PDB file of C-alpha atoms in Angstrom:
ATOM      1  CA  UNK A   3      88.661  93.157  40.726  1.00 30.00           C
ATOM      2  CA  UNK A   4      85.612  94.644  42.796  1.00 32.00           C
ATOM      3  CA  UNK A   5      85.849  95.078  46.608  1.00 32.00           C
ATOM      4  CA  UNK A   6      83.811  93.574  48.462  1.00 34.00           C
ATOM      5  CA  UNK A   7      81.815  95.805  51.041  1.00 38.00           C
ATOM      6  CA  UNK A   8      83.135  93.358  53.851  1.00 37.00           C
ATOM      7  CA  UNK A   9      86.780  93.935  53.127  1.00 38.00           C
ATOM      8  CA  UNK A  10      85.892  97.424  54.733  1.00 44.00           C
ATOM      9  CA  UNK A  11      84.877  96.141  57.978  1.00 55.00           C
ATOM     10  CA  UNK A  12      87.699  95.335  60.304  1.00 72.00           C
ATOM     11  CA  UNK A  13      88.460  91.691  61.366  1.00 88.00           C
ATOM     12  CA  UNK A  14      88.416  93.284  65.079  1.00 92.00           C
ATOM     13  CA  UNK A  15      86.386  96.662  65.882  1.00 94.00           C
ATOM     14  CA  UNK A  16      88.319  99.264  67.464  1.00 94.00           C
ATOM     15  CA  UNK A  17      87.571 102.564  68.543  1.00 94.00           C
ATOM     16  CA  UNK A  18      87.254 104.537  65.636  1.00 92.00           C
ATOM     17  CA  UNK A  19      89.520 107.756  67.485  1.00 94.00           C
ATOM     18  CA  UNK A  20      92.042 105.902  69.373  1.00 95.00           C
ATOM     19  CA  UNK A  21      91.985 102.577  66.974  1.00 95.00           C
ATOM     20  CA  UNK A  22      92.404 100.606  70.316  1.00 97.00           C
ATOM     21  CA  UNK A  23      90.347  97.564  70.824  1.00 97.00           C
ATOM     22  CA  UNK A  24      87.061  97.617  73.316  1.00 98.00           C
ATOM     23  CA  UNK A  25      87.151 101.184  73.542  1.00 97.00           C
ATOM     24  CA  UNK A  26      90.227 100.828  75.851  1.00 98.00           C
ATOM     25  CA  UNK A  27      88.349  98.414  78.359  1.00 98.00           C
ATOM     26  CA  UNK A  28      90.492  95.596  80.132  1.00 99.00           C
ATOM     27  CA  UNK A  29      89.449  92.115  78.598  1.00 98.00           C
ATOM     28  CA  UNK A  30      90.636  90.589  81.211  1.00 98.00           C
ATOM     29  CA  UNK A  31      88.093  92.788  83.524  1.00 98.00           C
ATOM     30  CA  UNK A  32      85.132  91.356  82.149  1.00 98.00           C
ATOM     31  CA  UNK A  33      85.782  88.119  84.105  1.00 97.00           C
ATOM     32  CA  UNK A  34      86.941  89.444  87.114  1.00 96.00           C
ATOM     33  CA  UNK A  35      83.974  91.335  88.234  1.00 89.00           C
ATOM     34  CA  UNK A  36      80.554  92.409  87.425  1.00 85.00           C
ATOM     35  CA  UNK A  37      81.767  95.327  85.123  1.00 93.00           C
ATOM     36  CA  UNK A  38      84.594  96.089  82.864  1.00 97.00           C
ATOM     37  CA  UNK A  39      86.820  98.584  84.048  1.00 98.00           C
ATOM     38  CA  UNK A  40      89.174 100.796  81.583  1.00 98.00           C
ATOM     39  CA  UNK A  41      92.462 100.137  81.254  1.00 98.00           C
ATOM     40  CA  UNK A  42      95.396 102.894  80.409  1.00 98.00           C
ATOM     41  CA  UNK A  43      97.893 103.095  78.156  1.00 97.00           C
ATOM     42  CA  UNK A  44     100.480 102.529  80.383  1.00 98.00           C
ATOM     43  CA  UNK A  45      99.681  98.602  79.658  1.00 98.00           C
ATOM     44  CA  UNK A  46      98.919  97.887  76.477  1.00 98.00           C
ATOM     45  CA  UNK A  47     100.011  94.609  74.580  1.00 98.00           C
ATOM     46  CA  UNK A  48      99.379  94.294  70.789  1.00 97.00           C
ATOM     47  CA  UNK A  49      97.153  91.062  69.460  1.00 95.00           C
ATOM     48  CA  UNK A  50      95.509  91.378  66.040  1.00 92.00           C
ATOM     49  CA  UNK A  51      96.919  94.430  64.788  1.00 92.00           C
ATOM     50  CA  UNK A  52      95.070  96.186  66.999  1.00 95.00           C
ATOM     51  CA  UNK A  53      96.498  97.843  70.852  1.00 98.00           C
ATOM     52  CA  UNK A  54      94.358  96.288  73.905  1.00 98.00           C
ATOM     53  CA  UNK A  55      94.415  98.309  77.199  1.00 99.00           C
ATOM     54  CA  UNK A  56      94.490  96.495  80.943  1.00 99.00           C
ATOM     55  CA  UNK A  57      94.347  97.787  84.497  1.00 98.00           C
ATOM     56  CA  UNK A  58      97.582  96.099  84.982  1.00 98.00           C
ATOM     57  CA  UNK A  59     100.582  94.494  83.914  1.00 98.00           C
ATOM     58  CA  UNK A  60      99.054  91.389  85.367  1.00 98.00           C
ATOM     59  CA  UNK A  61      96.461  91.035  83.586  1.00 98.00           C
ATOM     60  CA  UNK A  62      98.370  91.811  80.314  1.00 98.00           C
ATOM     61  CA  UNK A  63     100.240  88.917  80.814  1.00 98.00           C
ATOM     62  CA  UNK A  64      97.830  86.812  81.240  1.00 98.00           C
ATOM     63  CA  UNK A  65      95.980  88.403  78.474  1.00 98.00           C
ATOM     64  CA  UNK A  66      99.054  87.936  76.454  1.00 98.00           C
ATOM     65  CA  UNK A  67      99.422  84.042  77.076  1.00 98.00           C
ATOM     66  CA  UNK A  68      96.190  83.314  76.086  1.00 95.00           C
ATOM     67  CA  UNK A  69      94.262  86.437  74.298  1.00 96.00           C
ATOM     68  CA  UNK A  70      91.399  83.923  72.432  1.00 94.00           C
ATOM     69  CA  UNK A  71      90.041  83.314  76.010  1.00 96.00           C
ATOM     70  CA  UNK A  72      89.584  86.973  76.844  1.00 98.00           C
ATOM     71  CA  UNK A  73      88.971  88.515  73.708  1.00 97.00           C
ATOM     72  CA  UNK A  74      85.623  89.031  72.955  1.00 98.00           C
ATOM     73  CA  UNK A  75      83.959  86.718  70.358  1.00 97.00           C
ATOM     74  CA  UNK A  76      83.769  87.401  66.560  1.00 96.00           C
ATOM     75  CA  UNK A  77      85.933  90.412  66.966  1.00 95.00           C
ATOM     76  CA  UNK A  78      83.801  92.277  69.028  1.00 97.00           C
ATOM     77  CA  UNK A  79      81.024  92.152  66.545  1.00 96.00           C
ATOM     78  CA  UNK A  80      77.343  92.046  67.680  1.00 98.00           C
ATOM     79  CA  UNK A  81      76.257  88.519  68.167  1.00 97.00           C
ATOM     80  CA  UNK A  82      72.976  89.061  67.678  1.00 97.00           C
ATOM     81  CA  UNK A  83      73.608  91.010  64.090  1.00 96.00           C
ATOM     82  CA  UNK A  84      76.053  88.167  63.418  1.00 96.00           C
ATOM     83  CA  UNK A  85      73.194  85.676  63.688  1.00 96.00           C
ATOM     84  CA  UNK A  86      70.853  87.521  61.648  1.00 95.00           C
ATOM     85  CA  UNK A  87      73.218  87.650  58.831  1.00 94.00           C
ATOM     86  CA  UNK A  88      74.699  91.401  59.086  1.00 92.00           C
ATOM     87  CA  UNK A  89      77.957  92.701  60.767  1.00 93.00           C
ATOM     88  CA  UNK A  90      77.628  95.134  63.488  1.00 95.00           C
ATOM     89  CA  UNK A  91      80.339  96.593  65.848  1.00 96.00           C
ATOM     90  CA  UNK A  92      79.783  95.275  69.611  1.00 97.00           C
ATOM     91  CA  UNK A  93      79.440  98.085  72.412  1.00 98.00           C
ATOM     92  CA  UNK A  94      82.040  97.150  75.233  1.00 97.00           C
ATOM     93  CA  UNK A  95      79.299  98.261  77.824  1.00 97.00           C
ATOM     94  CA  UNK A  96      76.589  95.922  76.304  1.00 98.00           C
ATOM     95  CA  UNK A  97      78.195  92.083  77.093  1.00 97.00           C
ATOM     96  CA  UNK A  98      77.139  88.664  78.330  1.00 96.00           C
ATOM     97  CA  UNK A  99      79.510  86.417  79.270  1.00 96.00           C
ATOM     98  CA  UNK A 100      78.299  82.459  78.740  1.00 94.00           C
ATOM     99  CA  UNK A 101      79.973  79.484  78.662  1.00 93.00           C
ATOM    100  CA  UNK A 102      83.696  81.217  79.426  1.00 95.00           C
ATOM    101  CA  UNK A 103      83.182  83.734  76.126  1.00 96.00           C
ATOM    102  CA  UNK A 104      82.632  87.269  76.102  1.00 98.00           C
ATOM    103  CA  UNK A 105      80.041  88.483  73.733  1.00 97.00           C
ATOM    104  CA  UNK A 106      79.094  92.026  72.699  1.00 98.00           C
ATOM    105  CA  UNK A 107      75.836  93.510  71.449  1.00 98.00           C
ATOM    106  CA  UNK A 108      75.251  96.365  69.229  1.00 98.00           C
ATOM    107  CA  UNK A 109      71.950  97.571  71.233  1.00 98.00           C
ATOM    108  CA  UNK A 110      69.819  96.397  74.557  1.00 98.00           C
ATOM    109  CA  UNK A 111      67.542  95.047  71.923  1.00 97.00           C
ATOM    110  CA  UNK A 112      69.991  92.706  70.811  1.00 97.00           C
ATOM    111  CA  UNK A 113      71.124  91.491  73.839  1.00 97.00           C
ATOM    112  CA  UNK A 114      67.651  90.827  75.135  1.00 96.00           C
ATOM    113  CA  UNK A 115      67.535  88.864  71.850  1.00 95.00           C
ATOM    114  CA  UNK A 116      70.668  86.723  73.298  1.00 96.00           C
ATOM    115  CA  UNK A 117      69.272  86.690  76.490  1.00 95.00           C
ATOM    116  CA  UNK A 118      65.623  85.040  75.467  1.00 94.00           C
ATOM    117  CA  UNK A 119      67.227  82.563  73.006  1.00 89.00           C
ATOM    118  CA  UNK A 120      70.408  81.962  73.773  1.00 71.00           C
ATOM    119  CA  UNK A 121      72.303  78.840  72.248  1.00 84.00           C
ATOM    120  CA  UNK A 122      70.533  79.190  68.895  1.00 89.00           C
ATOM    121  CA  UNK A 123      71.964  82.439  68.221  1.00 93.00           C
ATOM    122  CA  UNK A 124      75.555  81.600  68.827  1.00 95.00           C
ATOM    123  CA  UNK A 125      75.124  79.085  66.711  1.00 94.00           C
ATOM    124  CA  UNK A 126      74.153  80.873  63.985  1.00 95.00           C
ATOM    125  CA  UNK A 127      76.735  83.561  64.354  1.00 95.00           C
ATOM    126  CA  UNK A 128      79.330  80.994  64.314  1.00 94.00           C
ATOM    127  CA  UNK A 129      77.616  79.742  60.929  1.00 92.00           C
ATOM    128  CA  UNK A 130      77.639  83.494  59.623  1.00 92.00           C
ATOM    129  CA  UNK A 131      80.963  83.779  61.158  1.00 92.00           C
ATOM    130  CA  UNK A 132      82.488  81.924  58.711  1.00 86.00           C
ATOM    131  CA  UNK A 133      80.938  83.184  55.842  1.00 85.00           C
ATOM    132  CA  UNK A 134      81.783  87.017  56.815  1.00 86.00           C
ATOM    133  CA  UNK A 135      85.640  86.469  58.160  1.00 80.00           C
ATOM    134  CA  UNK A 136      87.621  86.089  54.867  1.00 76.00           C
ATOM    135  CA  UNK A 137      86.244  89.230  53.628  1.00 74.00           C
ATOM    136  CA  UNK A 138      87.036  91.124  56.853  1.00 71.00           C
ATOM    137  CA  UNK A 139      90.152  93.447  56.845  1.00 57.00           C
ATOM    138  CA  UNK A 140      92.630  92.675  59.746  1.00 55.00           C
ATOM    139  CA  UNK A 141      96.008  95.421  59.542  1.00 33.00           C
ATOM    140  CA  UNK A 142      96.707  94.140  55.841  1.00 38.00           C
ATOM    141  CA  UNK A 143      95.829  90.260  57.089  1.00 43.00           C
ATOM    142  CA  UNK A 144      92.525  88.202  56.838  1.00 38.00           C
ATOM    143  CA  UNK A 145      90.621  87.884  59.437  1.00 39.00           C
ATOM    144  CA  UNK A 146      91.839  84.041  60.483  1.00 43.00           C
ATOM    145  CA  UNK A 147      95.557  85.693  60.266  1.00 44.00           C
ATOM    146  CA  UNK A 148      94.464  88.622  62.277  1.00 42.00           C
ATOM    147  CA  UNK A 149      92.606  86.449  65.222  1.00 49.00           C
ATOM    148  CA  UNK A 150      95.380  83.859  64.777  1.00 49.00           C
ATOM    149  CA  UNK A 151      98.584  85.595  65.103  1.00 45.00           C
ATOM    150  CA  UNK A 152     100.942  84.701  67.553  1.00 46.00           C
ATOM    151  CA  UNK A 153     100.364  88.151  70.362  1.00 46.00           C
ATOM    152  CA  UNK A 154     103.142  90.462  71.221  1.00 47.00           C
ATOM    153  CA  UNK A 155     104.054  93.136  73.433  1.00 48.00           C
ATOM    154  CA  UNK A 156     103.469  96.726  72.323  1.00 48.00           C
ATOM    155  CA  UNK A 157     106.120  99.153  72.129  1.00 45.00           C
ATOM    156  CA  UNK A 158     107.572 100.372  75.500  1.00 40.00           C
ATOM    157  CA  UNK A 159     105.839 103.903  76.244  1.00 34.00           C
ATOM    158  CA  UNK A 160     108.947 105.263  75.863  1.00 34.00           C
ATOM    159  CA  UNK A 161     109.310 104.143  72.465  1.00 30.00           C
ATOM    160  CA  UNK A 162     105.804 105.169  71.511  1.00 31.00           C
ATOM    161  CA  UNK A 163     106.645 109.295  72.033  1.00 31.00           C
ATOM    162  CA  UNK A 164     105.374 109.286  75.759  1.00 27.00           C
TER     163      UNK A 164
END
């Protein structure tokens, strides 16, 4: 059976050294203040198959009781790309936040894009969305599985050769 070029792309970008999601930014962060601010290590919480870094344990638990609200949308794929009909990975540093979602951009250009148009995009991206997602891999899981699982704690620092 042939693979599909998609099935290469992952369900939720992560930094391609590290493999943790938003480049190690605090999701949480984005709605707390004007910038994002990078989290450590020393809390991380697993959601996706992918690690997710915060500032503090505080906001990893509330990350970790609700991660769809602070997790960026599509996976941290470029809206804007997303709504033109191509997959691109989001930049952490390049985000709009509307209507309670975080969104990421591939380039300024692309957020300008968002930013003159708006509503029509997002709707498109969720359109493109669902075409693109089944296709995506996800740790060994769809995308729906990957976005959908249940979150968990990562393994105690300890435990992880710290």
């Amino acid at each position: 059976m042939p693979v599909r070029a998609a099935s290469l792309v992952e369900a939720i970008v992560a930094d391609p050294l590290t493999g943790v999601a938003l480049e190690g930014y605090d999701p949480v962060s984005y709605f707390l203040g004007a910038e994002p601010v990078p989290g450590s290590p020393d809390h991380v919480f697993e959601w996706g198959g992918v690690p997710w870094y915060f500032v503090s344990d505080a906001n990893r638990d509330v990350f970790s009781r609700n991660p769809e609200i602070y997790a960026p949308q599509y996976g941290g794929h470029c809206l804007t790309s997303l709504s033109r009909g191509y997959l691109s990975d989001g930049k952490p540093r390049l985000h709009v936040i509307r209507q309670a979602k975080l969104y990421l951009f591939y380039s300024v250009a692309n957020r300008e894009a968002f930013l003159a148009s708006g509503d029509d995009i997002v709707a498109l991206a969720d359109a493109n969305w669902a075409k693109f997602r089944d296709g995506l891999a996800g740790a060994g899981q769809d995308v729906t599985q990957a976005l959908d699982a249940p979150a968990k704690p990562a393994a105690d620092a300890e435990s992880a050769g710290h």
